[in-house]
Amino acid sequence: MPNITDKQYEVMKKTIGLDRRKQIVRNQYIGPNKELDELVDIGWASKHAEDYLIKKPTYFLSEQAKRYTYNRFLEEDTAHGKDD
């Protein structure tokens, strides 16, 4: 298990996008991002070439990274008493 920094975790949360029911609703981050480049290096994300329409790199998290982010989010959410 790699050490994930808080900055990387915040970007991972934005990448998977959770709805109000805490379901993962997307797995995409568009635009250059240093933290996601670091995750690509350890195999926790993939970076896809610039598309001719968007003209920016697109990142997707691996299944392991999505699970880690989701589980950490649920732990923090419950620990802060926000679970309703």
Short mmCIF file of C-alpha atoms in Angstrom, two decimals:
data_model
loop_
_atom_site.label_atom_id
_atom_site.label_comp_id
_atom_site.label_asym_id
_atom_site.label_seq_id
_atom_site.Cartn_x
_atom_site.Cartn_y
_atom_site.Cartn_z
CA MET A 1 0.00 0.00 0.00
CA PRO A 2 1.62 3.26 -1.08
CA ASN A 3 1.62 6.31 1.17
CA ILE A 4 -1.05 8.63 -0.19
CA THR A 5 -0.64 12.31 0.66
CA ASP A 6 -3.59 14.47 1.68
CA LYS A 7 -3.25 16.44 -1.58
CA GLN A 8 -3.40 13.24 -3.62
CA TYR A 9 -6.41 12.06 -1.63
CA GLU A 10 -8.29 15.34 -2.22
CA VAL A 11 -7.70 15.05 -5.97
CA MET A 12 -8.77 11.39 -5.89
CA LYS A 13 -12.03 12.44 -4.19
CA LYS A 14 -12.65 15.00 -6.95
CA THR A 15 -11.85 12.39 -9.59
CA ILE A 16 -14.35 9.78 -8.43
CA GLY A 17 -17.11 12.21 -7.55
CA LEU A 18 -19.57 10.99 -4.92
CA ASP A 19 -23.25 11.84 -4.92
CA ARG A 20 -25.43 12.52 -1.87
CA ARG A 21 -26.04 8.80 -1.34
CA LYS A 22 -22.26 8.31 -1.27
CA GLN A 23 -22.24 6.42 -4.55
CA ILE A 24 -19.37 6.83 -7.00
CA VAL A 25 -20.83 8.72 -9.95
CA ARG A 26 -17.76 9.24 -12.12
CA ASN A 27 -14.11 8.39 -12.45
CA GLN A 28 -12.55 11.15 -14.49
CA TYR A 29 -10.36 14.18 -13.98
CA ILE A 30 -9.69 16.45 -16.94
CA GLY A 31 -6.66 18.71 -17.08
CA PRO A 32 -3.02 18.52 -16.01
CA ASN A 33 -2.47 17.55 -12.38
CA LYS A 34 0.80 16.89 -10.54
CA GLU A 35 -0.76 14.71 -7.84
CA LEU A 36 -2.43 12.47 -10.41
CA ASP A 37 0.83 12.22 -12.36
CA GLU A 38 2.40 10.86 -9.15
CA LEU A 39 -0.44 8.32 -8.88
CA VAL A 40 0.14 7.27 -12.51
CA ASP A 41 3.78 6.55 -11.58
CA ILE A 42 2.72 4.10 -8.85
CA GLY A 43 0.01 2.51 -11.00
CA TRP A 44 -2.98 3.94 -9.13
CA ALA A 45 -4.20 6.04 -12.06
CA SER A 46 -4.04 6.07 -15.83
CA LYS A 47 -3.48 9.10 -18.01
CA HIS A 48 -4.97 9.24 -21.47
CA ALA A 49 -3.69 11.30 -24.34
CA GLU A 50 -5.18 14.64 -25.14
CA ASP A 51 -8.38 14.31 -27.09
CA TYR A 52 -8.81 16.65 -30.06
CA LEU A 53 -12.00 18.11 -28.53
CA ILE A 54 -10.89 18.59 -24.93
CA LYS A 55 -7.18 19.20 -25.63
CA LYS A 56 -6.28 18.25 -22.05
CA PRO A 57 -5.06 15.01 -20.47
CA THR A 58 -7.73 12.86 -18.85
CA TYR A 59 -7.07 10.72 -15.77
CA PHE A 60 -8.89 7.68 -14.44
CA LEU A 61 -8.24 5.99 -11.08
CA SER A 62 -7.54 2.27 -10.84
CA GLU A 63 -10.07 0.04 -9.06
CA GLN A 64 -7.70 -0.16 -6.07
CA ALA A 65 -7.44 3.64 -5.89
CA LYS A 66 -11.22 4.05 -6.17
CA ARG A 67 -11.76 1.56 -3.33
CA TYR A 68 -9.12 3.25 -1.16
CA THR A 69 -10.63 6.71 -1.73
CA TYR A 70 -14.19 5.53 -1.13
CA ASN A 71 -13.30 3.64 2.06
CA ARG A 72 -11.24 6.53 3.45
CA PHE A 73 -14.04 8.96 2.66
CA LEU A 74 -16.61 6.78 4.46
CA GLU A 75 -14.31 6.41 7.50
CA GLU A 76 -13.78 10.18 7.74
CA ASP A 77 -17.45 10.91 7.17
CA THR A 78 -18.53 8.52 9.94
CA ALA A 79 -15.75 9.69 12.30
CA HIS A 80 -16.95 13.29 11.97
CA GLY A 81 -20.51 12.33 12.83
CA LYS A 82 -21.83 13.34 9.42
CA ASP A 83 -23.37 9.95 8.75
CA ASP A 84 -27.11 10.40 8.45
#
